[in-house]
């Protein structure tokens, strides 16, 4: 119950912050959508970082490390540090400058003007919405998975149908999702993009701080960093996977198991080099078989898992972080910057913030392989580990609030962005700017946000057991496939309207094809382990180049506007 | 006015970027499970250092290759020759 009290207190604090930022709201649509370009360096860093890090960063990274090991950090985090930093520097500043100079509020306004095409906006709008929705889904799903285990037992008579039997009485995912959607909607409605930026900054500080606190207590429980490094599951001489330790929750200490507990075995075990190895601390791909209990029948069911990461997968994953260049909500955050200098701190500190958040999560995920049953749903690994190792309800409540902070700090920007895009790029664009007053524009934006949130919430309830990490990767893959569009818009004068449309359509078709092949959101690789995003990227880039070269170049006035010449 | 980035620093930025991109593919640590700094496995410790290197490149970029020209361009008022051209009815408010 203490956990619930802390979480409720945190959500109330957010509502208070929304009320406070609502008092700073200037009442104009420009203030609602881009905070009147008033955000300084620290708020920009926190809001951009908070937006890019969601359930994916905390819940997803821990779960993925639990599945594949420490390679998860190089796979997504360190490469994101490099690619994101370069995108903020090479693309973010230029887009901010063009947006400030020409008054764009949305990404689509920029593309319409750069590619001299009204239709491009109508093609892009549904695609952007389609790709943002999975991003929202992972937030709602992730929140549900985190809250249920840490509140287990709170209402045993009320919530009698848990995800797994041990979590009976815990707050069910449908209720968690509903509550956080309402809280985020409230503070976004009250404060617009300034409210979102302030809430983002606050929540980013909370989740980074809580991450460090959580890591400290987990390390203490495991007996220090050196000892924790020995905890991950181990391969024995006969190819069995064993857990050498168990955690005594009553005594609060880590105990050695003699004999070690067998939890699975390596498939096709012929290589004696695997003996005594901890596969989660390296990256060699090893296929293993575990067993998990069917929650309904209680029967043990075998399932396979690939540990480690194939090298080709690792290399081609570098295309995934390119998605940041095309996130519509990030474009909107860039436009809130007071000046270009506000970007400096973001360019420098973003890789460091990634380091601070991801390293502890990846380590906790790999250590958890030696303590938790292998069949536990990956999104639940973080909270189950905290529950087991930290135990104290007040601390668990604070740490859970940190995880919720990471989730909500992305959802707010996405909600706001969808409302902004719909209002400006569809409704106002078609009707003309004089037709709607500012209050009417705000009403339209808010109504669209409510519709999208309702649809997303229902979808999240339908796919509650989806893997948060994999779903996020599909969302990022779609945006990454669109990256050639923004890069060419800024760096290639010869890129044309037809080339842009061809690029968007080929990106969509190739992404949809692979998404279908994956069974709509599962982990999927092409051939020896190539991520679909790499192929979608090249298909989209190829279509853009070929079609642009086959069609007439843009008008000179357009080139002058987007590529101002030397004086 | 010129909004072209300084060519030499930008080329140097791209060079550093490509070097880091190569260093990211650390196949040389692939199977190493030994624990090194702060009890971290070698592969994770290497990539933590890599993140610090990315930040260092960020420091270099904002001090040596900062696009001052774009900064000035954003703050200037639109001249008739570069006046914003919008497509469709709705954006005329901009």
XYZ file of C-alpha atoms in Angstrom:
661
model
C 0.000 0.000 0.000
C 2.951 2.321 0.710
C 4.068 1.843 -2.884
C 0.668 2.998 -4.053
C 0.749 6.034 -1.783
C 4.078 7.168 -3.205
C 2.980 6.621 -6.790
C -0.269 8.512 -6.141
C 1.727 11.330 -4.535
C 4.006 11.510 -7.544
C 1.109 11.666 -9.982
C -0.495 14.422 -7.895
C 2.777 16.351 -8.019
C 2.710 16.149 -11.795
C -0.828 17.493 -11.879
C 0.316 20.352 -9.668
C 3.181 21.058 -12.057
C 0.698 21.070 -14.940
C -1.463 23.541 -13.057
C 1.605 25.733 -12.426
C 2.699 25.707 -16.059
C -0.917 26.414 -17.033
C -0.606 29.715 -15.194
C 2.391 30.595 -17.402
C 0.456 29.724 -20.548
C 0.018 32.782 -22.795
C -3.203 31.527 -24.349
C -1.944 31.489 -27.955
C -1.697 28.462 -30.188
C 2.008 29.238 -30.823
C 2.642 29.120 -27.085
C 0.705 25.867 -26.803
C 2.526 24.233 -29.723
C 6.142 25.501 -29.436
C 6.269 27.461 -26.131
C 6.906 30.681 -28.096
C 10.530 29.540 -28.734
C 11.455 30.229 -25.119
C 13.146 27.044 -23.868
C 16.740 27.340 -22.624
C 19.660 24.832 -22.724
C 18.922 22.798 -19.595
C 15.208 22.432 -20.250
C 15.942 21.571 -23.882
C 18.400 18.832 -22.876
C 16.053 17.382 -20.294
C 12.997 17.521 -22.537
C 14.804 16.076 -25.579
C 16.440 13.342 -23.506
C 13.260 12.615 -21.546
C 11.338 12.352 -24.802
C 13.733 9.921 -26.467
C 14.003 7.734 -23.356
C 10.788 5.940 -22.524
C 9.706 2.551 -21.197
C 12.106 1.375 -23.879
C 15.122 2.761 -22.020
C 14.386 1.465 -18.520
C 11.950 -1.417 -18.807
C 12.922 -2.488 -22.338
C 16.700 -2.340 -21.899
C 16.583 -4.350 -18.667
C 14.315 -6.923 -20.313
C 16.480 -7.149 -23.430
C 19.641 -7.541 -21.369
C 17.845 -10.311 -19.446
C 17.268 -12.018 -22.804
C 20.480 -11.260 -24.709
C 22.995 -9.890 -22.251
C 25.241 -6.847 -22.022
C 25.491 -6.481 -25.819
C 22.179 -4.626 -25.487
C 24.135 -1.488 -24.498
C 26.242 -1.410 -27.662
C 23.285 -2.477 -29.750
C 21.122 0.521 -28.875
C 22.651 2.846 -26.291
C 26.224 3.672 -27.270
C 25.394 3.849 -30.978
C 22.470 6.144 -30.124
C 24.893 8.391 -28.237
C 26.891 8.842 -31.424
C 24.070 9.031 -33.962
C 21.755 11.218 -31.853
C 24.559 13.644 -31.062
C 25.401 13.921 -34.766
C 21.724 14.400 -35.695
C 21.193 17.153 -33.139
C 24.281 18.881 -34.484
C 23.864 18.323 -38.224
C 20.083 18.339 -38.553
C 18.497 19.752 -35.389
C 20.217 23.128 -35.561
C 19.434 23.617 -39.261
C 15.809 22.656 -38.785
C 15.544 24.996 -35.821
C 17.060 27.843 -37.888
C 14.739 27.257 -40.839
C 11.752 26.810 -38.530
C 12.525 29.995 -36.622
C 13.154 32.020 -39.767
C 10.126 30.822 -41.698
C 7.766 30.164 -38.799
C 7.174 26.435 -39.086
C 5.336 24.751 -36.242
C 5.493 21.202 -37.574
C 7.711 18.889 -39.541
C 5.087 18.582 -42.278
C 5.013 22.355 -42.850
C 8.766 22.212 -43.422
C 8.564 19.291 -45.861
C 5.655 20.824 -47.758
C 7.635 24.001 -48.336
C 10.980 22.315 -49.057
C 9.536 19.828 -51.533
C 6.936 22.214 -52.996
C 4.219 19.675 -52.377
C 0.900 19.914 -50.610
C 0.235 16.205 -51.218
C 3.426 15.145 -49.449
C 1.913 16.451 -46.216
C -1.219 14.366 -46.668
C 0.875 11.280 -47.361
C 3.154 11.890 -44.389
C 0.446 12.655 -41.827
C -1.107 9.170 -41.523
C 2.333 7.563 -41.674
C 3.633 9.678 -38.801
C 0.516 8.907 -36.752
C 0.842 5.204 -37.595
C 4.434 5.189 -36.369
C 3.881 7.279 -33.224
C 1.079 4.996 -32.035
C 3.395 2.005 -31.284
C 5.627 4.432 -29.400
C 2.639 5.366 -27.249
C 1.684 1.715 -26.906
C 5.001 0.788 -25.335
C 4.496 3.483 -22.712
C 1.080 2.216 -21.715
C 2.128 -1.450 -21.802
C 5.390 -0.738 -19.958
C 3.615 1.157 -17.181
C 1.131 -1.677 -16.672
C 3.911 -4.254 -16.458
C 5.831 -2.224 -13.909
C 2.991 -1.419 -11.540
C 1.334 -4.839 -11.313
C 4.213 -6.759 -9.627
C 5.147 -3.976 -7.195
C 1.558 -3.618 -5.984
C 0.896 -7.369 -5.795
C -1.188 -8.229 -2.739
C -2.572 -4.716 -2.234
C -6.160 -5.577 -3.247
C -6.476 -9.392 -3.217
C -10.275 -9.314 -3.191
C -10.595 -6.691 -5.900
C -8.088 -7.752 -8.558
C -8.308 -11.520 -8.807
C -7.134 -12.113 -12.368
C -3.414 -11.204 -12.456
C -0.984 -11.629 -15.368
C 0.824 -14.324 -13.367
C -0.558 -15.941 -10.182
C 2.095 -14.409 -7.908
C 0.836 -10.900 -8.705
C -2.697 -11.408 -7.416
C -4.192 -8.246 -5.949
C -1.816 -5.994 -7.885
C -3.104 -2.996 -9.857
C -4.036 -4.469 -13.270
C -2.433 -3.025 -16.435
C -5.770 -1.654 -17.712
C -6.115 0.586 -14.663
C -2.504 1.759 -14.675
C -2.758 2.628 -18.383
C -5.956 4.539 -17.847
C -4.610 6.562 -14.927
C -1.341 7.613 -16.558
C -3.155 8.562 -19.799
C -5.468 10.845 -17.803
C -2.609 12.409 -15.829
C -0.516 13.112 -18.931
C -3.516 14.455 -20.838
C -4.310 16.790 -17.965
C -0.918 18.430 -17.670
C -0.461 18.657 -21.443
C -3.857 20.320 -21.795
C -3.100 22.770 -19.028
C 0.375 23.838 -20.072
C 0.869 22.873 -23.742
C 4.447 22.426 -24.909
C 5.824 24.520 -22.033
C 3.968 22.302 -19.583
C 5.309 19.236 -21.380
C 8.869 20.622 -21.344
C 8.692 21.442 -17.619
C 7.143 18.088 -16.772
C 9.727 16.390 -18.988
C 12.605 18.114 -17.248
C 11.226 17.274 -13.819
C 10.530 13.676 -14.785
C 13.913 13.233 -16.456
C 15.647 14.358 -13.276
C 13.420 11.975 -11.303
C 14.040 8.929 -13.460
C 17.781 9.518 -13.759
C 18.046 10.064 -10.006
C 15.876 7.091 -9.167
C 17.833 4.938 -11.626
C 21.040 5.684 -9.751
C 19.368 5.046 -6.383
C 17.896 1.750 -7.636
C 21.264 0.649 -8.947
C 22.949 1.481 -5.639
C 20.489 -0.627 -3.634
C 20.590 -3.529 -6.086
C 24.404 -3.559 -5.915
C 24.303 -3.418 -2.104
C 21.873 -6.338 -1.984
C 24.090 -8.408 -4.241
C 27.165 -7.760 -2.110
C 28.990 -5.200 -4.250
C 29.854 -4.826 -7.926
C 32.455 -7.607 -8.046
C 30.094 -10.120 -6.444
C 27.155 -9.005 -8.613
C 29.267 -9.783 -11.697
C 29.322 -13.467 -10.692
C 25.530 -13.764 -10.348
C 24.402 -14.182 -14.028
C 23.423 -17.677 -15.154
C 26.313 -20.013 -16.004
C 26.864 -22.888 -18.456
C 28.099 -26.141 -16.865
C 30.340 -28.810 -18.394
C 27.307 -30.801 -19.592
C 25.698 -27.788 -21.288
C 23.164 -27.050 -18.553
C 22.282 -23.469 -17.647
C 22.368 -22.961 -13.905
C 21.799 -20.290 -11.285
C 24.602 -20.409 -8.703
C 22.927 -18.028 -6.274
C 19.559 -17.236 -4.759
C 18.416 -14.191 -2.817
C 17.017 -14.749 0.678
C 14.442 -11.980 0.925
C 13.855 -12.402 4.664
C 17.531 -12.142 5.556
C 18.195 -9.729 2.687
C 21.334 -11.573 1.584
C 22.633 -13.401 -1.452
C 23.244 -17.112 -0.833
C 25.198 -19.636 -2.896
C 23.125 -22.606 -4.072
C 24.723 -26.018 -3.691
C 24.031 -27.710 -6.001
C 23.283 -24.905 -8.482
C 19.709 -24.736 -9.750
C 19.297 -25.998 -13.314
C 17.007 -23.754 -15.383
C 17.711 -24.833 -18.976
C 20.293 -26.183 -21.384
C 22.287 -25.177 -24.436
C 20.941 -26.623 -27.680
C 23.497 -28.523 -29.802
C 26.081 -28.356 -27.042
C 29.274 -29.552 -28.669
C 31.633 -26.727 -27.920
C 33.523 -27.355 -24.687
C 34.666 -23.705 -24.758
C 31.253 -22.787 -23.375
C 31.855 -24.494 -20.038
C 31.739 -22.135 -17.062
C 30.899 -19.176 -19.258
C 28.338 -16.541 -18.340
C 26.695 -16.006 -21.747
C 25.013 -12.739 -20.694
C 28.380 -11.095 -20.041
C 29.593 -11.669 -23.613
C 27.941 -11.431 -27.013
C 28.479 -14.812 -28.688
C 25.135 -16.061 -30.040
C 24.091 -19.249 -28.222
C 20.696 -20.914 -28.618
C 19.277 -22.340 -25.406
C 16.090 -23.952 -24.191
C 14.246 -22.978 -21.010
C 10.953 -24.018 -19.503
C 8.207 -21.771 -18.225
C 5.003 -22.469 -16.400
C 1.736 -22.051 -18.266
C -0.202 -19.697 -15.928
C -3.511 -21.427 -16.653
C -2.585 -25.115 -16.572
C 0.539 -24.982 -14.410
C 2.251 -27.217 -16.977
C 5.948 -26.612 -17.808
C 6.347 -25.621 -21.461
C 9.758 -25.536 -23.212
C 10.767 -22.456 -25.203
C 13.916 -21.475 -27.110
C 15.895 -18.262 -26.775
C 18.972 -16.892 -28.524
C 21.434 -15.366 -26.082
C 24.108 -12.922 -27.265
C 23.986 -10.939 -30.499
C 25.031 -11.909 -34.044
C 27.669 -9.484 -35.345
C 25.685 -8.602 -38.483
C 22.717 -7.647 -36.278
C 24.952 -5.474 -34.143
C 26.352 -3.661 -37.193
C 23.014 -3.076 -38.924
C 21.376 -1.815 -35.733
C 23.148 1.489 -36.325
C 20.300 2.425 -38.666
C 17.727 2.320 -35.863
C 18.834 5.511 -34.023
C 18.541 7.479 -37.276
C 14.852 7.525 -36.392
C 15.531 10.496 -34.102
C 15.978 12.711 -37.155
C 12.380 12.044 -38.189
C 10.520 11.965 -34.849
C 7.805 14.619 -35.230
C 7.712 15.205 -31.472
C 11.440 15.845 -31.392
C 11.137 18.302 -34.274
C 8.621 20.172 -32.140
C 10.991 20.142 -29.157
C 13.792 21.531 -31.317
C 11.520 24.407 -32.329
C 10.918 25.324 -28.689
C 14.604 26.305 -28.317
C 15.200 29.942 -27.424
C 18.273 30.096 -29.700
C 20.776 27.840 -31.439
C 23.147 28.003 -28.473
C 20.532 26.144 -26.443
C 21.480 23.064 -28.492
C 25.092 23.023 -27.273
C 24.371 21.326 -23.966
C 22.162 18.725 -25.676
C 24.871 17.864 -28.233
C 27.465 17.374 -25.487
C 25.449 15.814 -22.678
C 23.043 13.508 -24.515
C 25.547 10.589 -24.796
C 26.388 11.014 -21.098
C 22.727 10.920 -20.092
C 22.319 7.720 -22.113
C 25.311 6.257 -20.272
C 23.863 7.152 -16.858
C 20.489 5.558 -17.597
C 21.405 2.524 -19.697
C 24.496 1.055 -18.023
C 22.719 0.330 -14.698
C 19.669 -1.108 -16.487
C 21.744 -3.398 -18.700
C 23.775 -4.617 -15.721
C 20.634 -5.273 -13.661
C 19.122 -7.225 -16.583
C 22.181 -9.464 -16.928
C 22.469 -10.036 -13.158
C 18.759 -10.891 -12.979
C 19.362 -13.934 -15.218
C 20.955 -15.607 -12.206
C 18.032 -14.903 -9.876
C 14.709 -14.764 -11.734
C 12.930 -17.577 -13.598
C 13.816 -17.346 -17.318
C 10.169 -17.405 -18.381
C 9.276 -14.094 -16.711
C 7.972 -11.531 -19.262
C 10.946 -9.273 -20.201
C 9.073 -5.999 -19.431
C 8.552 -7.212 -15.864
C 12.228 -7.967 -15.163
C 13.114 -4.552 -13.739
C 10.277 -4.335 -11.265
C 10.546 -8.005 -10.281
C 14.265 -7.522 -9.562
C 13.627 -4.394 -7.517
C 10.863 -6.140 -5.648
C 13.117 -9.080 -4.852
C 16.337 -7.240 -4.011
C 15.223 -3.924 -2.576
C 11.996 -4.966 -0.889
C 11.418 -1.798 1.135
C 8.004 -0.535 -0.019
C 8.859 3.165 0.273
C 11.987 2.760 -1.797
C 10.237 0.509 -4.292
C 7.519 3.165 -4.589
C 10.066 5.881 -5.329
C 11.855 3.733 -7.880
C 8.584 2.824 -9.552
C 7.711 6.514 -9.723
C 11.046 6.963 -11.541
C 10.075 4.358 -14.130
C 6.673 6.008 -14.607
C 8.463 9.337 -15.015
C 10.495 7.942 -17.909
C 7.355 6.611 -19.549
C 5.221 9.721 -19.129
C 8.001 12.092 -20.199
C 7.751 10.604 -23.675
C 4.001 10.233 -23.848
C 3.332 13.919 -23.194
C 5.435 15.058 -26.162
C 3.848 12.493 -28.418
C 0.315 13.475 -27.402
C 1.104 17.126 -27.945
C 2.799 16.505 -31.258
C -0.119 14.548 -32.687
C -2.519 17.332 -31.754
C -0.214 19.936 -33.273
C 0.230 18.056 -36.524
C -3.468 17.340 -36.954
C -4.516 20.918 -36.220
C -1.900 22.691 -38.302
C -1.250 20.267 -41.136
C -4.734 18.984 -41.781
C -7.500 21.182 -40.335
C -6.011 24.684 -40.496
C -4.054 23.862 -43.625
C -7.202 22.914 -45.511
C -9.478 25.611 -44.128
C -7.019 28.506 -44.112
C -5.502 30.226 -41.129
C -8.155 32.909 -40.832
C -11.028 30.465 -40.367
C -10.226 29.336 -36.813
C -9.454 31.461 -33.794
C -6.676 30.458 -31.399
C -9.102 28.986 -28.826
C -10.738 26.948 -31.594
C -7.350 25.638 -32.731
C -6.550 24.571 -29.185
C -9.916 22.821 -28.943
C -9.281 20.947 -32.199
C -5.814 19.883 -31.064
C -7.081 18.679 -27.693
C -9.999 16.768 -29.240
C -7.713 14.936 -31.654
C -5.350 14.060 -28.812
C -8.217 12.535 -26.827
C -9.289 10.415 -29.809
C -5.757 9.146 -30.432
C -5.205 8.378 -26.757
C -8.463 6.427 -26.587
C -7.562 4.378 -29.672
C -4.037 3.750 -28.398
C -5.304 2.732 -24.974
C -7.650 0.142 -26.493
C -4.848 -1.161 -28.705
C -2.529 -1.428 -25.694
C -5.089 -3.535 -23.877
C -5.304 -5.829 -26.905
C -1.521 -6.413 -27.105
C -0.600 -6.331 -23.433
C 2.041 -9.030 -23.673
C 3.944 -7.503 -26.569
C 7.684 -7.130 -25.990
C 8.277 -3.440 -25.267
C 11.771 -3.463 -26.760
C 10.739 -5.163 -29.996
C 7.687 -2.962 -30.473
C 9.845 0.127 -29.987
C 12.332 -1.168 -32.537
C 9.529 -1.442 -35.115
C 8.469 2.115 -34.423
C 12.076 3.357 -34.700
C 12.606 1.309 -37.872
C 9.760 3.119 -39.613
C 11.128 6.537 -38.712
C 14.659 5.434 -39.652
C 13.377 4.413 -43.098
C 12.143 8.003 -43.529
C 15.512 9.495 -42.553
C 16.722 9.992 -46.164
C 13.850 12.460 -46.545
C 15.045 14.876 -43.875
C 18.735 14.470 -44.710
C 18.203 15.166 -48.404
C 15.869 18.074 -47.611
C 18.728 19.791 -45.799
C 21.819 18.631 -47.665
C 20.869 17.847 -51.277
C 19.537 20.668 -53.451
C 18.635 18.238 -56.220
C 16.115 16.313 -54.059
C 12.697 16.778 -55.670
C 9.038 16.456 -54.790
C 8.674 13.230 -56.781
C 11.815 11.843 -55.180
C 10.486 12.682 -51.711
C 7.121 11.022 -52.380
C 8.825 7.939 -53.848
C 11.080 7.757 -50.791
C 8.175 7.984 -48.327
C 6.097 5.393 -50.179
C 8.940 2.886 -50.548
C 9.814 3.365 -46.876
C 6.213 2.653 -45.924
C 5.804 -0.363 -48.196
C 9.092 -1.994 -47.209
C 8.460 -1.358 -43.497
C 4.891 -2.696 -43.704
C 6.128 -5.810 -45.483
C 8.707 -6.635 -42.829
C 6.278 -5.734 -40.037
C 3.808 -8.222 -41.491
C 6.558 -10.848 -41.786
C 7.386 -10.356 -38.107
C 3.862 -11.288 -37.078
C 3.108 -7.624 -36.300
C 5.683 -6.606 -33.771
C 7.923 -9.585 -32.948
C 11.695 -9.695 -33.181
C 12.564 -10.200 -36.843
C 15.778 -10.350 -38.854
C 16.462 -10.771 -42.536
C 18.911 -13.488 -43.683
C 21.890 -13.853 -41.329
C 20.542 -11.274 -38.859
C 20.137 -7.992 -40.758
C 17.654 -5.622 -39.120
C 14.805 -4.616 -41.478
C 15.486 -0.914 -40.789
C 18.768 -1.151 -42.709
C 17.019 -2.522 -45.794
C 14.111 -0.049 -45.549
C 16.640 2.786 -45.266
C 18.516 1.814 -48.432
C 15.307 1.190 -50.389
C 13.960 4.590 -49.368
C 17.268 6.375 -50.062
C 17.612 4.642 -53.430
C 14.101 5.639 -54.506
C 14.755 9.232 -53.462
C 17.996 9.514 -55.434
C 16.821 7.741 -58.580
C 13.453 9.501 -58.867
C 14.953 12.907 -58.007
C 17.528 12.552 -60.757
C 14.836 11.535 -63.248
C 12.628 14.553 -62.471
C 13.046 18.313 -62.779
C 15.023 20.025 -60.001
C 13.205 22.235 -57.475
C 12.539 25.888 -58.363
C 15.427 28.275 -57.790
C 13.353 30.212 -55.235
C 12.963 27.045 -53.159
C 16.678 26.345 -53.307
C 17.376 29.949 -52.261
C 15.038 29.580 -49.331
C 16.491 26.349 -47.972
C 20.089 26.654 -49.142
C 20.857 30.360 -48.690
C 23.815 31.182 -50.943
C 27.117 32.788 -50.043
C 26.993 36.575 -50.097
C 24.940 36.117 -46.341
C 26.841 32.888 -46.035
C 25.193 30.033 -44.189
C 27.639 27.427 -45.385
C 29.358 25.608 -42.574
C 33.095 25.977 -42.196
C 34.300 23.278 -44.578
C 37.463 22.115 -42.804
C 35.956 21.693 -39.309
C 32.949 19.914 -40.805
C 35.182 17.499 -42.700
C 37.084 16.868 -39.493
C 33.790 16.257 -37.694
C 32.801 13.667 -40.287
C 36.240 12.048 -40.011
C 35.940 11.731 -36.216
C 32.385 10.456 -36.654
C 33.535 7.694 -39.026
C 36.396 6.712 -36.717
C 33.935 6.366 -33.825
C 31.556 4.415 -36.043
C 34.375 1.956 -36.748
C 35.384 1.756 -33.088
C 31.793 0.927 -32.189
C 32.051 -2.420 -34.032
C 34.277 -3.913 -31.330
C 34.446 -7.442 -32.633
C 37.778 -7.698 -30.816
C 35.922 -7.853 -27.451
C 33.052 -10.026 -28.661
C 33.626 -13.141 -26.529
C 35.405 -11.479 -23.617
C 33.323 -11.977 -20.460
C 35.970 -10.913 -17.957
C 35.099 -8.249 -15.407
C 37.133 -5.052 -15.584
C 36.563 -1.488 -14.344
C 33.860 -1.149 -11.637
C 32.979 -4.839 -11.932
C 31.669 -4.304 -15.457
C 32.131 -6.911 -18.191
C 34.739 -5.879 -20.779
C 32.197 -5.359 -23.575
C 30.072 -3.037 -21.480
C 33.027 -1.108 -20.062
C 34.355 -0.526 -23.589
C 31.026 0.872 -24.738
C 30.702 3.056 -21.640
C 34.056 4.591 -22.614
C 32.729 4.884 -26.165
C 29.815 6.991 -24.856
C 32.324 9.326 -23.204
C 34.142 9.609 -26.549
C 30.839 10.580 -28.241
C 30.382 13.327 -25.702
C 33.960 14.484 -26.336
C 33.160 14.708 -30.051
C 30.133 16.804 -29.083
C 32.418 19.183 -27.164
C 34.697 19.407 -30.174
C 31.764 20.058 -32.515
C 30.252 22.918 -30.522
C 33.610 24.601 -29.934
C 35.312 24.086 -33.312
C 32.596 23.534 -35.883
C 29.627 25.475 -34.530
C 27.348 26.690 -37.374
C 27.335 30.374 -36.389
C 26.053 31.233 -39.855
C 22.825 29.305 -39.339
C 22.400 30.934 -35.965
C 22.580 34.394 -37.567
C 20.356 33.320 -40.426
C 17.616 32.271 -37.993
C 17.672 35.595 -36.188
C 17.573 37.773 -39.340
C 14.282 39.015 -40.700
C 13.258 37.435 -44.002
C 14.283 39.510 -46.999
C 12.001 39.508 -50.089
C 14.360 37.135 -51.902
C 14.264 34.542 -49.161
C 10.756 35.188 -47.982
C 9.058 32.103 -46.725
C 7.186 30.234 -49.394
C 4.368 28.085 -48.099
C 2.297 25.523 -49.844
C -1.455 25.543 -49.371
C -3.790 27.965 -47.658
C -3.188 27.272 -44.032
C 0.417 28.223 -43.590
C 0.003 31.796 -44.629
C -0.249 32.714 -40.972
C 3.390 31.900 -40.488
